[in-house]
Amino acid sequence: MLFKQQVWLRQKLLVLGSLAVGSLLYLVARVGSLDRLQPICPIEGRFGARGQADFPLRALQFKRGLLHEFRKGNVSKEQVRLHDLVQQLPKAIIIGVRKGGTRALLEMLNLHPAVVKASQEIHFFDNDENYAKGIEWYRKKMPFSYPQQITIEKSPAYFITEEVPERIYKMNSSIKLLIIVREPTTRAISDYTQVLEGKERKNKTYYKFEKLAIDPNTCEVNTKYKAVRTSIYTKHLERWLKYFPIEQFHIVDGDRLITEPLPELQLVEKFLNLPPRISQYNLYFNVTRGFYCLRFNVIFNKCLAGSKGRIHPEVDPSVITKLRKFFHPFNQKFYQITGRTLNWP
């Protein structure tokens, strides 16, 4: 009889223990999410007269789920209208630079509850066929959002395409422009690596980087090679400055975003007049992947695609030295124009 009572008591304790653990896990999840459910502070000069009251993050989180269902066709347009959702033109654009970290920057900014990202590169301003479709076509490519949020898109080709600055100016002369850059030689090699991978996937041969970057006839840097030309940042920026003042640009250090993302993201929050919401909690280093991944809450984490962080081929050190010497005066001018000095050799 005593043995049966002990068994019964043990079973009861196991049930109570399970309930306690379950409750504890729920509270942990709840507390973790409450950190992101604090109200957003009013954002001066961006939200306008309406919506100056605090905006609940719970609604923003629900909206993200609602839009996901809408994209899958599970929510009607009437429901979206009832929730006061709209497709807005972007208030900020990541205009470049290719292989500078544009995707990482966009995904990290999307951690902020007041930011909504366009997932795909739309190529509206750099593609004549798309541009001919008109601004409403462009707007309809934007994600749904609350009026109090800001939409951001990124298309790295914008930075180097001649017609783009004027086209964006005609859409919004006060738009904020983000440029993420890496050390020019590293960026050029990364650019080459992506193209090389695409060639190898199609079983095609491709020249070595050294042969493309250095003109075999003159033994000087080949400025006709697109990967080199893209890394002359100041040449492209000067074209943009014909339309926009330097105050409307923010330079993101793409090399630092890899190793210390939070300080760079905090600078972008300030530039966009966003209340500080991205914290170290949202960023964790993935030892296996070798770079930072994103933590939206205790349940949902996200790492960038496996194609990010490709291993670069070995390049002749003398070529690297020649390229860095070539880029140096352009880098100095870039620092002078932007007011930001970066730790490039």
PDB file of C-alpha atoms in Angstrom, residues 3-190:
ATOM      1  CA  PHE A   3       4.629   1.519  -2.290  1.00  0.00           C
ATOM      2  CA  LYS A   4       1.514   2.466  -4.361  1.00  0.00           C
ATOM      3  CA  GLN A   5       1.238   5.774  -2.492  1.00  0.00           C
ATOM      4  CA  GLN A   6       4.893   6.517  -3.247  1.00  0.00           C
ATOM      5  CA  VAL A   7       4.382   5.775  -6.949  1.00  0.00           C
ATOM      6  CA  TRP A   8       1.256   7.965  -7.019  1.00  0.00           C
ATOM      7  CA  LEU A   9       3.094  10.777  -5.236  1.00  0.00           C
ATOM      8  CA  ARG A  10       6.039  10.521  -7.652  1.00  0.00           C
ATOM      9  CA  GLN A  11       3.680  10.756 -10.647  1.00  0.00           C
ATOM     10  CA  LYS A  12       2.007  13.827  -9.145  1.00  0.00           C
ATOM     11  CA  LEU A  13       5.375  15.492  -8.621  1.00  0.00           C
ATOM     12  CA  LEU A  14       6.376  14.759 -12.215  1.00  0.00           C
ATOM     13  CA  VAL A  15       3.171  16.362 -13.523  1.00  0.00           C
ATOM     14  CA  LEU A  16       3.607  19.417 -11.294  1.00  0.00           C
ATOM     15  CA  GLY A  17       7.255  19.659 -12.319  1.00  0.00           C
ATOM     16  CA  SER A  18       6.318  19.581 -16.004  1.00  0.00           C
ATOM     17  CA  LEU A  19       3.725  22.297 -15.461  1.00  0.00           C
ATOM     18  CA  ALA A  20       6.282  24.427 -13.612  1.00  0.00           C
ATOM     19  CA  VAL A  21       8.885  24.045 -16.376  1.00  0.00           C
ATOM     20  CA  GLY A  22       6.260  24.848 -19.020  1.00  0.00           C
ATOM     21  CA  SER A  23       5.181  27.961 -17.143  1.00  0.00           C
ATOM     22  CA  LEU A  24       8.788  29.048 -16.726  1.00  0.00           C
ATOM     23  CA  LEU A  25       9.482  28.649 -20.463  1.00  0.00           C
ATOM     24  CA  TYR A  26       6.353  30.651 -21.257  1.00  0.00           C
ATOM     25  CA  LEU A  27       7.474  33.465 -18.954  1.00  0.00           C
ATOM     26  CA  VAL A  28      10.948  33.490 -20.481  1.00  0.00           C
ATOM     27  CA  ALA A  29       9.446  33.765 -23.958  1.00  0.00           C
ATOM     28  CA  ARG A  30       7.046  36.425 -22.733  1.00  0.00           C
ATOM     29  CA  VAL A  31       9.779  38.530 -21.146  1.00  0.00           C
ATOM     30  CA  GLY A  32      11.961  38.152 -24.234  1.00  0.00           C
ATOM     31  CA  SER A  33       9.187  39.390 -26.475  1.00  0.00           C
ATOM     32  CA  LEU A  34       8.141  42.193 -24.124  1.00  0.00           C
ATOM     33  CA  ASP A  35      11.479  43.851 -24.753  1.00  0.00           C
ATOM     34  CA  ARG A  36      10.373  44.340 -28.364  1.00  0.00           C
ATOM     35  CA  LEU A  37       6.823  45.242 -27.359  1.00  0.00           C
ATOM     36  CA  GLN A  38       7.708  48.546 -25.747  1.00  0.00           C
ATOM     37  CA  PRO A  39       6.108  51.478 -27.536  1.00  0.00           C
ATOM     38  CA  ILE A  40       8.117  53.334 -30.172  1.00  0.00           C
ATOM     39  CA  CYS A  41       8.990  56.903 -29.322  1.00  0.00           C
ATOM     40  CA  PRO A  42       7.591  59.529 -31.710  1.00  0.00           C
ATOM     41  CA  ILE A  43       9.995  60.154 -34.574  1.00  0.00           C
ATOM     42  CA  GLU A  44      10.281  63.876 -35.109  1.00  0.00           C
ATOM     43  CA  GLY A  45       9.993  65.168 -38.641  1.00  0.00           C
ATOM     44  CA  ARG A  46       9.005  61.841 -40.145  1.00  0.00           C
ATOM     45  CA  PHE A  47       5.594  60.775 -38.914  1.00  0.00           C
ATOM     46  CA  GLY A  48       3.972  64.179 -39.369  1.00  0.00           C
ATOM     47  CA  ALA A  49       1.159  65.591 -37.248  1.00  0.00           C
ATOM     48  CA  ARG A  50      -0.774  62.306 -37.081  1.00  0.00           C
ATOM     49  CA  GLY A  51       0.545  59.391 -35.108  1.00  0.00           C
ATOM     50  CA  GLN A  52       2.640  61.416 -32.663  1.00  0.00           C
ATOM     51  CA  ALA A  53       1.422  59.153 -29.877  1.00  0.00           C
ATOM     52  CA  ASP A  54       3.476  56.079 -28.995  1.00  0.00           C
ATOM     53  CA  PHE A  55       3.060  53.233 -31.451  1.00  0.00           C
ATOM     54  CA  PRO A  56       2.756  49.726 -29.955  1.00  0.00           C
ATOM     55  CA  LEU A  57       5.304  47.173 -31.103  1.00  0.00           C
ATOM     56  CA  ARG A  58       2.789  44.384 -30.492  1.00  0.00           C
ATOM     57  CA  ALA A  59       0.764  45.778 -33.405  1.00  0.00           C
ATOM     58  CA  LEU A  60       3.880  45.889 -35.563  1.00  0.00           C
ATOM     59  CA  GLN A  61       4.678  42.260 -34.779  1.00  0.00           C
ATOM     60  CA  PHE A  62       1.107  41.233 -35.553  1.00  0.00           C
ATOM     61  CA  LYS A  63       1.294  43.203 -38.785  1.00  0.00           C
ATOM     62  CA  ARG A  64       4.327  41.247 -39.931  1.00  0.00           C
ATOM     63  CA  GLY A  65       2.446  37.999 -39.431  1.00  0.00           C
ATOM     64  CA  LEU A  66      -0.615  39.418 -41.171  1.00  0.00           C
ATOM     65  CA  LEU A  67       1.425  40.511 -44.192  1.00  0.00           C
ATOM     66  CA  HIS A  68       3.051  37.108 -44.395  1.00  0.00           C
ATOM     67  CA  GLU A  69      -0.398  35.554 -44.575  1.00  0.00           C
ATOM     68  CA  PHE A  70      -1.493  38.173 -47.099  1.00  0.00           C
ATOM     69  CA  ARG A  71       1.414  37.342 -49.392  1.00  0.00           C
ATOM     70  CA  LYS A  72       0.402  33.681 -49.195  1.00  0.00           C
ATOM     71  CA  GLY A  73      -3.136  34.656 -50.196  1.00  0.00           C
ATOM     72  CA  ASN A  74      -4.666  33.786 -46.808  1.00  0.00           C
ATOM     73  CA  VAL A  75      -5.831  37.313 -45.946  1.00  0.00           C
ATOM     74  CA  SER A  76      -8.173  39.455 -48.002  1.00  0.00           C
ATOM     75  CA  LYS A  77      -7.375  42.953 -49.233  1.00  0.00           C
ATOM     76  CA  GLU A  78     -10.315  44.165 -47.167  1.00  0.00           C
ATOM     77  CA  GLN A  79      -8.637  42.879 -44.004  1.00  0.00           C
ATOM     78  CA  VAL A  80      -5.428  44.686 -44.948  1.00  0.00           C
ATOM     79  CA  ARG A  81      -7.430  47.888 -45.513  1.00  0.00           C
ATOM     80  CA  LEU A  82      -9.115  47.509 -42.136  1.00  0.00           C
ATOM     81  CA  HIS A  83      -5.705  47.310 -40.483  1.00  0.00           C
ATOM     82  CA  ASP A  84      -4.709  50.614 -42.147  1.00  0.00           C
ATOM     83  CA  LEU A  85      -1.879  49.036 -44.149  1.00  0.00           C
ATOM     84  CA  VAL A  86      -0.424  50.768 -47.178  1.00  0.00           C
ATOM     85  CA  GLN A  87       2.281  50.333 -49.792  1.00  0.00           C
ATOM     86  CA  GLN A  88       4.606  53.298 -49.388  1.00  0.00           C
ATOM     87  CA  LEU A  89       7.425  54.582 -51.523  1.00  0.00           C
ATOM     88  CA  PRO A  90      10.738  54.150 -49.709  1.00  0.00           C
ATOM     89  CA  LYS A  91      11.915  56.908 -47.393  1.00  0.00           C
ATOM     90  CA  ALA A  92      15.440  55.489 -47.532  1.00  0.00           C
ATOM     91  CA  ILE A  93      17.324  53.472 -50.156  1.00  0.00           C
ATOM     92  CA  ILE A  94      20.495  51.436 -49.850  1.00  0.00           C
ATOM     93  CA  ILE A  95      22.033  52.468 -53.170  1.00  0.00           C
ATOM     94  CA  GLY A  96      25.215  50.396 -52.933  1.00  0.00           C
ATOM     95  CA  VAL A  97      27.827  49.208 -53.078  1.00  0.00           C
ATOM     96  CA  ARG A  98      27.756  45.773 -54.716  1.00  0.00           C
ATOM     97  CA  LYS A  99      29.567  43.260 -52.475  1.00  0.00           C
ATOM     98  CA  GLY A 100      29.755  45.898 -49.767  1.00  0.00           C
ATOM     99  CA  GLY A 101      27.236  44.182 -47.500  1.00  0.00           C
ATOM    100  CA  THR A 102      23.936  45.605 -48.782  1.00  0.00           C
ATOM    101  CA  ARG A 103      21.934  42.454 -48.009  1.00  0.00           C
ATOM    102  CA  ALA A 104      23.365  42.151 -44.501  1.00  0.00           C
ATOM    103  CA  LEU A 105      22.603  45.823 -43.818  1.00  0.00           C
ATOM    104  CA  LEU A 106      19.020  45.527 -45.064  1.00  0.00           C
ATOM    105  CA  GLU A 107      18.327  42.385 -43.014  1.00  0.00           C
ATOM    106  CA  MET A 108      19.861  43.899 -39.887  1.00  0.00           C
ATOM    107  CA  LEU A 109      17.850  47.119 -40.224  1.00  0.00           C
ATOM    108  CA  ASN A 110      14.748  44.955 -40.548  1.00  0.00           C
ATOM    109  CA  LEU A 111      15.287  44.029 -36.889  1.00  0.00           C
ATOM    110  CA  HIS A 112      13.908  47.481 -36.079  1.00  0.00           C
ATOM    111  CA  PRO A 113      10.111  47.351 -35.682  1.00  0.00           C
ATOM    112  CA  ALA A 114       9.675  50.717 -37.426  1.00  0.00           C
ATOM    113  CA  VAL A 115      11.425  49.454 -40.577  1.00  0.00           C
ATOM    114  CA  VAL A 116       9.861  47.411 -43.364  1.00  0.00           C
ATOM    115  CA  LYS A 117      12.116  46.045 -46.098  1.00  0.00           C
ATOM    116  CA  ALA A 118      11.500  45.253 -49.728  1.00  0.00           C
ATOM    117  CA  SER A 119      12.800  41.686 -49.880  1.00  0.00           C
ATOM    118  CA  GLN A 120      13.846  41.666 -53.521  1.00  0.00           C
ATOM    119  CA  GLU A 121      16.066  44.045 -55.467  1.00  0.00           C
ATOM    120  CA  ILE A 122      13.535  45.922 -57.575  1.00  0.00           C
ATOM    121  CA  HIS A 123      15.928  47.600 -60.045  1.00  0.00           C
ATOM    122  CA  PHE A 124      13.438  50.330 -60.837  1.00  0.00           C
ATOM    123  CA  PHE A 125      15.784  53.273 -61.302  1.00  0.00           C
ATOM    124  CA  ASP A 126      18.624  51.467 -63.090  1.00  0.00           C
ATOM    125  CA  ASN A 127      16.483  49.429 -65.489  1.00  0.00           C
ATOM    126  CA  ASP A 128      14.963  51.442 -68.362  1.00  0.00           C
ATOM    127  CA  GLU A 129      12.207  48.895 -68.963  1.00  0.00           C
ATOM    128  CA  ASN A 130      11.146  48.930 -65.314  1.00  0.00           C
ATOM    129  CA  TYR A 131      11.441  52.705 -65.044  1.00  0.00           C
ATOM    130  CA  ALA A 132       9.133  53.126 -68.056  1.00  0.00           C
ATOM    131  CA  LYS A 133       6.414  51.298 -66.096  1.00  0.00           C
ATOM    132  CA  GLY A 134       6.045  54.324 -63.839  1.00  0.00           C
ATOM    133  CA  ILE A 135       6.144  55.203 -60.176  1.00  0.00           C
ATOM    134  CA  GLU A 136       2.913  53.365 -59.306  1.00  0.00           C
ATOM    135  CA  TRP A 137       4.434  50.126 -60.595  1.00  0.00           C
ATOM    136  CA  TYR A 138       7.354  50.799 -58.250  1.00  0.00           C
ATOM    137  CA  ARG A 139       5.052  51.536 -55.310  1.00  0.00           C
ATOM    138  CA  LYS A 140       3.200  48.260 -55.822  1.00  0.00           C
ATOM    139  CA  LYS A 141       6.504  46.410 -55.523  1.00  0.00           C
ATOM    140  CA  MET A 142       6.836  47.733 -51.972  1.00  0.00           C
ATOM    141  CA  PRO A 143       5.755  45.714 -48.924  1.00  0.00           C
ATOM    142  CA  PHE A 144       2.644  46.653 -46.975  1.00  0.00           C
ATOM    143  CA  SER A 145       3.317  48.719 -43.878  1.00  0.00           C
ATOM    144  CA  TYR A 146       1.750  51.061 -41.375  1.00  0.00           C
ATOM    145  CA  PRO A 147       1.955  54.757 -42.329  1.00  0.00           C
ATOM    146  CA  GLN A 148       4.171  55.297 -39.258  1.00  0.00           C
ATOM    147  CA  GLN A 149       6.808  52.885 -40.541  1.00  0.00           C
ATOM    148  CA  ILE A 150       9.498  53.539 -43.112  1.00  0.00           C
ATOM    149  CA  THR A 151      10.095  51.341 -46.132  1.00  0.00           C
ATOM    150  CA  ILE A 152      13.653  50.623 -47.257  1.00  0.00           C
ATOM    151  CA  GLU A 153      14.765  48.977 -50.474  1.00  0.00           C
ATOM    152  CA  LYS A 154      18.218  48.120 -51.768  1.00  0.00           C
ATOM    153  CA  SER A 155      19.587  47.795 -55.287  1.00  0.00           C
ATOM    154  CA  PRO A 156      23.416  48.039 -55.370  1.00  0.00           C
ATOM    155  CA  ALA A 157      23.489  48.828 -59.087  1.00  0.00           C
ATOM    156  CA  TYR A 158      21.932  52.223 -58.314  1.00  0.00           C
ATOM    157  CA  PHE A 159      25.264  53.604 -57.065  1.00  0.00           C
ATOM    158  CA  ILE A 160      27.145  53.111 -60.327  1.00  0.00           C
ATOM    159  CA  THR A 161      24.347  53.699 -62.875  1.00  0.00           C
ATOM    160  CA  GLU A 162      24.525  57.150 -64.442  1.00  0.00           C
ATOM    161  CA  GLU A 163      20.783  57.884 -64.781  1.00  0.00           C
ATOM    162  CA  VAL A 164      19.789  56.839 -61.254  1.00  0.00           C
ATOM    163  CA  PRO A 165      20.570  59.973 -59.161  1.00  0.00           C
ATOM    164  CA  GLU A 166      18.333  62.197 -61.293  1.00  0.00           C
ATOM    165  CA  ARG A 167      15.546  59.610 -61.352  1.00  0.00           C
ATOM    166  CA  ILE A 168      15.534  59.207 -57.578  1.00  0.00           C
ATOM    167  CA  TYR A 169      15.685  62.980 -57.136  1.00  0.00           C
ATOM    168  CA  LYS A 170      12.553  63.353 -59.258  1.00  0.00           C
ATOM    169  CA  MET A 171      10.751  60.861 -57.004  1.00  0.00           C
ATOM    170  CA  ASN A 172      11.872  62.387 -53.689  1.00  0.00           C
ATOM    171  CA  SER A 173      14.503  65.107 -53.408  1.00  0.00           C
ATOM    172  CA  SER A 174      14.717  64.690 -49.597  1.00  0.00           C
ATOM    173  CA  ILE A 175      15.150  60.895 -49.529  1.00  0.00           C
ATOM    174  CA  LYS A 176      17.861  59.424 -47.300  1.00  0.00           C
ATOM    175  CA  LEU A 177      20.578  57.421 -49.044  1.00  0.00           C
ATOM    176  CA  LEU A 178      22.682  54.672 -47.501  1.00  0.00           C
ATOM    177  CA  ILE A 179      26.010  53.585 -48.988  1.00  0.00           C
ATOM    178  CA  ILE A 180      27.810  50.603 -47.473  1.00  0.00           C
ATOM    179  CA  VAL A 181      31.439  50.265 -48.539  1.00  0.00           C
ATOM    180  CA  ARG A 182      34.300  47.867 -47.908  1.00  0.00           C
ATOM    181  CA  GLU A 183      38.032  48.249 -48.408  1.00  0.00           C
ATOM    182  CA  PRO A 184      38.139  48.702 -52.214  1.00  0.00           C
ATOM    183  CA  THR A 185      40.570  45.891 -53.059  1.00  0.00           C
ATOM    184  CA  THR A 186      38.747  43.394 -50.829  1.00  0.00           C
ATOM    185  CA  ARG A 187      35.442  44.443 -52.398  1.00  0.00           C
ATOM    186  CA  ALA A 188      36.838  43.978 -55.925  1.00  0.00           C
ATOM    187  CA  ILE A 189      38.076  40.472 -55.078  1.00  0.00           C
ATOM    188  CA  SER A 190      34.686  39.643 -53.535  1.00  0.00           C
TER     189      SER A 190
END
